[in-house]
Coordinates of C-alpha atoms and ligand atoms in Angstrom, one line a residue:
M805 CA 0.0 0.0 0.0
S806 CA 2.6 2.6 1.1
G807 CA 5.4 1.5 -1.2
F808 CA 7.5 0.6 1.9
S809 CA 7.6 -3.2 2.1
A810 CA 8.4 -5.1 5.3
E811 CA 11.4 -6.6 3.4
W812 CA 12.8 -3.2 2.6
L813 CA 12.3 -2.0 6.3
S814 CA 14.0 -5.1 7.7
L815 CA 16.9 -4.6 5.2
R816 CA 17.5 -1.0 6.3
E817 CA 16.9 -1.6 10.1
P818 CA 20.5 -2.8 10.9
A819 CA 22.0 0.2 9.1
D820 CA 19.7 2.5 10.8
T821 CA 20.6 1.0 14.2
T822 CA 24.3 1.6 13.6
A823 CA 23.9 5.1 12.2
R824 CA 21.9 6.6 15.1
N825 CA 23.6 9.5 16.8
L826 CA 24.9 8.5 20.2
E827 CA 25.2 12.0 21.6
L828 CA 21.4 12.6 21.0
M829 CA 20.6 9.2 22.4
A830 CA 22.5 10.1 25.6
R831 CA 20.5 13.4 25.8
L832 CA 17.2 11.5 25.3
L833 CA 18.2 9.1 28.1
D834 CA 19.1 12.0 30.5
W835 CA 15.6 13.5 29.8
R836 CA 14.1 10.0 30.4
Q837 CA 15.5 10.0 33.9
R838 CA 13.3 13.0 34.8
Q839 CA 10.1 11.2 33.7
S840 CA 8.1 8.6 35.5
S841 CA 5.9 6.6 33.2
L842 CA 6.1 7.5 29.6
T843 CA 3.6 7.7 26.8
V844 CA 5.3 7.7 23.3
L845 CA 3.7 8.4 20.0
D846 CA 5.6 6.8 17.1
L847 CA 4.5 8.3 13.8
A848 CA 4.7 6.2 10.6
S849 CA 6.0 3.3 12.7
G850 CA 6.1 0.7 9.9
T851 CA 6.9 -2.7 11.4
G852 CA 8.1 -1.0 14.6
A853 CA 11.9 -0.5 14.2
N854 CA 12.0 2.7 16.1
C855 CA 10.2 1.3 19.1
R856 CA 12.3 -1.9 18.9
F857 CA 15.4 0.3 19.2
L858 CA 14.2 2.9 21.7
A859 CA 12.0 1.1 24.2
P860 CA 14.6 -1.2 25.7
L861 CA 16.9 1.8 26.2
L862 CA 14.3 4.1 27.7
G863 CA 13.3 1.4 30.2
G864 CA 10.7 1.7 33.0
E865 CA 6.9 2.0 32.5
Q866 CA 6.1 2.8 28.8
H867 CA 3.0 3.1 26.7
W868 CA 3.6 3.3 23.0
R869 CA 1.1 4.3 20.3
L870 CA 2.4 3.0 17.0
V871 CA 0.7 4.8 14.1
D872 CA 0.8 3.9 10.4
Y873 CA -1.6 3.8 7.5
D874 CA -0.4 0.4 6.1
P875 CA -2.4 -2.4 7.7
A876 CA 0.1 -5.1 6.5
L877 CA 3.0 -3.3 8.2
L878 CA 1.0 -2.8 11.4
A879 CA -0.1 -6.4 11.5
R880 CA 3.5 -7.6 11.1
S881 CA 4.6 -5.2 13.9
Q882 CA 1.9 -6.6 16.2
L883 CA 2.8 -10.2 15.4
E884 CA 6.5 -9.7 16.1
M885 CA 6.4 -7.2 19.0
Q886 CA 3.5 -8.3 21.2
P887 CA 5.3 -11.3 22.6
W888 CA 8.3 -9.1 23.3
A889 CA 6.1 -6.5 25.0
N890 CA 4.4 -9.3 27.1
A891 CA 7.8 -10.6 28.2
T892 CA 9.0 -7.2 29.5
G893 CA 5.9 -6.7 31.5
H894 CA 6.2 -2.9 31.7
C895 CA 6.1 -1.8 28.0
D896 CA 2.5 -1.8 26.7
L897 CA 2.0 -1.3 22.9
E898 CA -1.0 0.0 21.0
W899 CA -1.3 -0.1 17.2
L900 CA -3.3 2.6 15.4
L901 CA -4.3 2.4 11.8
L902 CA -4.4 6.0 10.8
D903 CA -3.5 8.2 7.8
L904 CA -1.2 11.0 9.1
V905 CA -2.7 13.4 6.6
R906 CA -6.4 12.6 6.3
D907 CA -6.9 11.4 9.9
W908 CA -4.7 14.0 11.6
E909 CA -7.6 15.2 13.8
R910 CA -8.0 11.7 15.2
L911 CA -4.4 11.6 16.4
D912 CA -4.3 12.0 20.2
F913 CA -1.5 14.0 21.7
Q914 CA -3.1 14.1 25.1
E915 CA -0.7 12.8 27.8
V916 CA 2.0 12.1 25.2
Q917 CA 5.5 13.1 26.6
L918 CA 7.5 12.0 23.6
V919 CA 6.7 12.1 19.9
T920 CA 9.1 10.1 17.8
A921 CA 9.6 8.9 14.2
S922 CA 12.3 7.4 12.1
A923 CA 12.8 7.6 8.3
L924 CA 9.8 9.8 7.9
L925 CA 10.6 13.5 8.0
D926 CA 12.0 13.9 4.4
L927 CA 8.6 12.7 3.1
V928 CA 6.5 15.5 4.7
S929 CA 5.5 19.0 3.6
A930 CA 5.9 22.4 5.3
D931 CA 2.2 22.5 6.1
W932 CA 2.3 19.1 7.7
L933 CA 5.3 20.1 9.8
E934 CA 3.5 23.1 11.0
R935 CA 0.7 20.9 12.3
L936 CA 3.1 18.6 14.0
A937 CA 5.0 21.4 15.7
H938 CA 1.8 23.0 16.8
C939 CA 0.4 19.9 18.4
C940 CA 3.7 19.0 20.1
G941 CA 3.9 22.6 21.4
Q942 CA 0.4 22.6 22.8
W943 CA 1.3 19.6 24.9
R944 CA 5.0 20.5 25.3
A945 CA 5.8 17.0 24.1
A946 CA 9.5 16.2 23.5
L947 CA 10.5 15.1 19.9
F948 CA 13.0 12.5 18.8
I949 CA 13.1 12.4 15.0
A950 CA 15.6 9.9 13.7
L951 CA 17.2 9.2 10.3
S952 CA 15.8 11.9 8.0
Y953 CA 17.7 12.0 4.7
D954 CA 19.9 15.0 4.3
G955 CA 20.7 15.0 0.6
E956 CA 24.1 13.5 0.7
I957 CA 25.0 10.4 -1.4
I958 CA 28.7 9.5 -1.8
W959 CA 29.9 6.4 -3.6
Q960 CA 33.3 4.9 -3.6
P961 CA 34.9 4.4 -6.1
A962 CA 33.5 7.6 -7.6
L963 CA 32.1 7.6 -11.1
A964 CA 31.2 10.3 -13.5
G965 CA 27.4 10.5 -13.2
D966 CA 27.3 10.2 -9.4
E967 CA 26.5 13.9 -8.9
V968 CA 23.8 14.2 -11.5
L969 CA 22.1 11.0 -10.1
R970 CA 22.2 12.6 -6.6
Q971 CA 20.6 15.8 -7.9
W972 CA 17.8 13.9 -9.7
V973 CA 17.2 11.8 -6.5
N974 CA 17.0 15.0 -4.5
R975 CA 14.6 16.5 -6.9
H976 CA 12.4 13.5 -6.7
Q977 CA 12.6 13.7 -2.9
R978 CA 10.8 17.1 -3.2
T979 CA 7.8 15.6 -5.1
D980 CA 4.5 14.8 -3.2
K981 CA 4.8 11.6 -1.1
G982 CA 1.2 12.0 0.2
F983 CA 1.8 14.8 2.5
G984 CA 1.9 17.7 0.0
P985 CA 5.1 18.9 -1.7
A986 CA 7.9 17.1 0.3
L987 CA 10.6 19.2 2.0
G988 CA 13.2 16.4 1.4
S989 CA 16.5 17.3 2.9
D990 CA 15.3 20.6 4.2
A991 CA 12.7 19.1 6.5
V992 CA 14.9 18.9 9.6
A993 CA 16.0 22.5 9.5
A994 CA 12.4 23.6 8.9
L995 CA 11.2 21.6 12.0
A996 CA 14.1 22.9 14.1
T997 CA 13.0 26.5 13.3
L998 CA 9.4 25.8 14.0
L999 CA 10.2 24.3 17.4
R1000 CA 12.7 27.0 18.4
N1001 CA 10.0 29.6 17.7
Q1002 CA 8.0 27.8 20.5
D1003 CA 10.8 27.9 23.0
Y1004 CA 12.1 24.4 22.4
K1005 CA 15.7 23.6 22.8
V1006 CA 16.7 21.7 19.6
M1007 CA 19.8 19.6 18.8
V1008 CA 20.5 18.2 15.3
R1009 CA 23.3 15.7 14.7
P1010 CA 24.4 13.5 11.8
S1011 CA 23.3 9.8 11.6
R1012 CA 25.0 8.7 8.4
W1013 CA 24.8 5.3 6.8
Q1014 CA 28.3 4.1 6.1
L1015 CA 27.7 1.0 4.0
G1016 CA 30.6 -1.4 3.1
P1017 CA 30.8 -4.4 0.8
E1018 CA 29.1 -6.6 3.4
Q1019 CA 25.9 -4.5 2.9
A1020 CA 25.7 -5.3 -0.8
M1021 CA 21.9 -6.2 -0.7
L1022 CA 21.1 -2.8 0.8
Q1023 CA 23.4 -1.0 -1.6
T1024 CA 21.8 -2.8 -4.5
A1025 CA 18.2 -2.0 -3.3
L1026 CA 19.2 1.7 -3.0
L1027 CA 20.8 1.7 -6.4
E1028 CA 17.6 0.3 -8.0
G1029 CA 15.3 2.7 -6.1
W1030 CA 17.4 5.7 -7.0
V1031 CA 17.7 4.9 -10.7
N1032 CA 13.9 4.5 -10.8
A1033 CA 13.5 7.8 -9.1
A1034 CA 16.0 9.5 -11.4
L1035 CA 14.1 8.0 -14.4
E1036 CA 10.9 9.7 -13.3
I1037 CA 12.7 13.0 -13.1
A1038 CA 14.9 12.6 -16.3
P1039 CA 13.4 10.0 -18.6
E1040 CA 15.5 11.3 -21.5
A1041 CA 18.6 10.1 -19.6
A1042 CA 17.6 6.4 -19.6
S1043 CA 20.6 5.1 -21.5
E1044 CA 23.1 7.2 -19.6
L1045 CA 21.6 6.0 -16.3
A1046 CA 21.7 2.4 -17.5
N1047 CA 25.4 2.6 -18.2
W1048 CA 26.0 4.2 -14.8
Q1049 CA 24.0 1.5 -13.1
I1050 CA 25.8 -1.4 -14.8
Q1051 CA 29.2 -0.1 -13.5
R1052 CA 27.8 0.6 -10.0
R1053 CA 26.2 -2.9 -9.9
R1054 CA 29.5 -4.5 -11.0
W1055 CA 31.4 -2.8 -8.1
I1056 CA 28.8 -3.9 -5.6
E1057 CA 28.9 -7.5 -6.8
C1058 CA 32.6 -7.8 -6.7
G1059 CA 32.8 -6.3 -3.1
Q1060 CA 34.4 -3.0 -4.1
S1061 CA 31.6 -0.6 -3.4
R1062 CA 31.2 1.8 -0.4
L1063 CA 28.3 4.1 0.0
Q1064 CA 27.7 6.9 2.4
V1065 CA 24.1 8.3 2.8
G1066 CA 23.6 11.3 5.0
H1067 CA 20.8 11.6 7.6
W1068 CA 20.0 13.9 10.6
D1069 CA 18.7 13.0 14.0
L1070 CA 16.8 15.7 15.9
W1071 CA 16.2 16.0 19.6
A1072 CA 13.9 18.8 20.9
W1073 CA 12.6 19.3 24.4
T1074 CA 11.1 22.1 26.6
D1075 CA 10.8 22.7 30.2
T1076 CA 7.7 24.9 30.0
V1077 CA 4.3 23.6 30.9
P1078 CA 1.6 22.7 28.4
S1079 CA -0.8 25.5 27.3
Y1080 CA -3.8 23.4 28.4
T1081 CA -2.5 23.7 32.0
N1082 CA -2.4 27.5 31.7
S1083 CA -5.9 27.8 30.4
Q1084 CA -7.4 25.8 33.3
Ligands
SAM1281 C1 10.6 4.7 5.5 S1 9.2 4.0 6.3 C2 9.8 4.1 8.0 C3 9.1 3.1 8.9 C4 9.7 3.0 10.3 N1 9.6 4.2 11.0 C5 11.1 2.5 10.3 O1 12.0 3.3 10.7 O2 11.3 1.4 9.8 C6 7.9 5.2 6.2 C7 6.6 4.8 6.8 O3 5.7 5.8 6.6 C8 4.4 5.3 6.5 N2 3.6 6.3 5.9 C9 3.7 7.0 4.8 N3 2.7 7.9 4.5 C10 1.9 7.7 5.6 C11 0.7 8.4 6.0 N4 0.1 9.3 5.2 N5 0.1 8.1 7.2 C12 0.7 7.1 7.9 N6 1.8 6.5 7.6 C13 2.4 6.8 6.5 C14 4.7 4.1 5.6 O4 3.6 3.1 5.7 C15 6.0 3.5 6.2 O5 5.7 2.6 7.3

């Protein structure tokens, strides 16, 4: 349904885990020490990778609301994660089938202390980010937004054509992914500004994928996806792209290819009280 298969999400999950920014994780865990029980909203949760990573680190009493609009991904998440949640005894999970655009009003921020997402932000539009920042600000919820693509793609060995491919991919990133015109690699900076305007403290740090020859399957999947995206932007370059792809695939297959893909992690928090408290 969404174009993100469970197979793709499990292929990228180990690279995401390695790439996450440790300084921001430490800040998040410091903040966690000051909370008692925690309600977390995980936006576009897919099969639950973000929760699988964060919940064991956050520890203590936790209630997670995992939200996605793809029923197959949510069902898989439920199947895989419910036994784990039962075993921990103090992490309770709830799965919500919602479209983050059409069903936004149904999303409940009440009592949420932490809003999180991974591999989502580059898909969203400026309008959608404003809504997100507004709702978080109203409830003074902290935000931990991981692994947003930053526009950087660096292959080794380098090849003529790398830069033009990167530019086509980045133009494709700005097309509509269901949230309105996507902000792509500008999304993190835009969210940081919106949050600072609401007196949040915001930290942004890199969380790059550094893929070596042992991650050939992930490199191949990225190569195919990017060539398809580039073809949508520049169909007239089909034969140029095909030649470039043949050489890239050859290097991946013979274990000579390295690939760096840039991401940002964002951590934002505030010590001020929610506006609903002021109005009571
Ligand atoms: C790149 S995946 C990331 C999934 C997960 N957070 C992870 O890190 O593995 C993007 C997710 O966004 C979800 N998604 C895309 N558009 C959505 C929408 N309008 N409403 C809810 N979920 C959406 C997809 O179903 C997919 O699970």
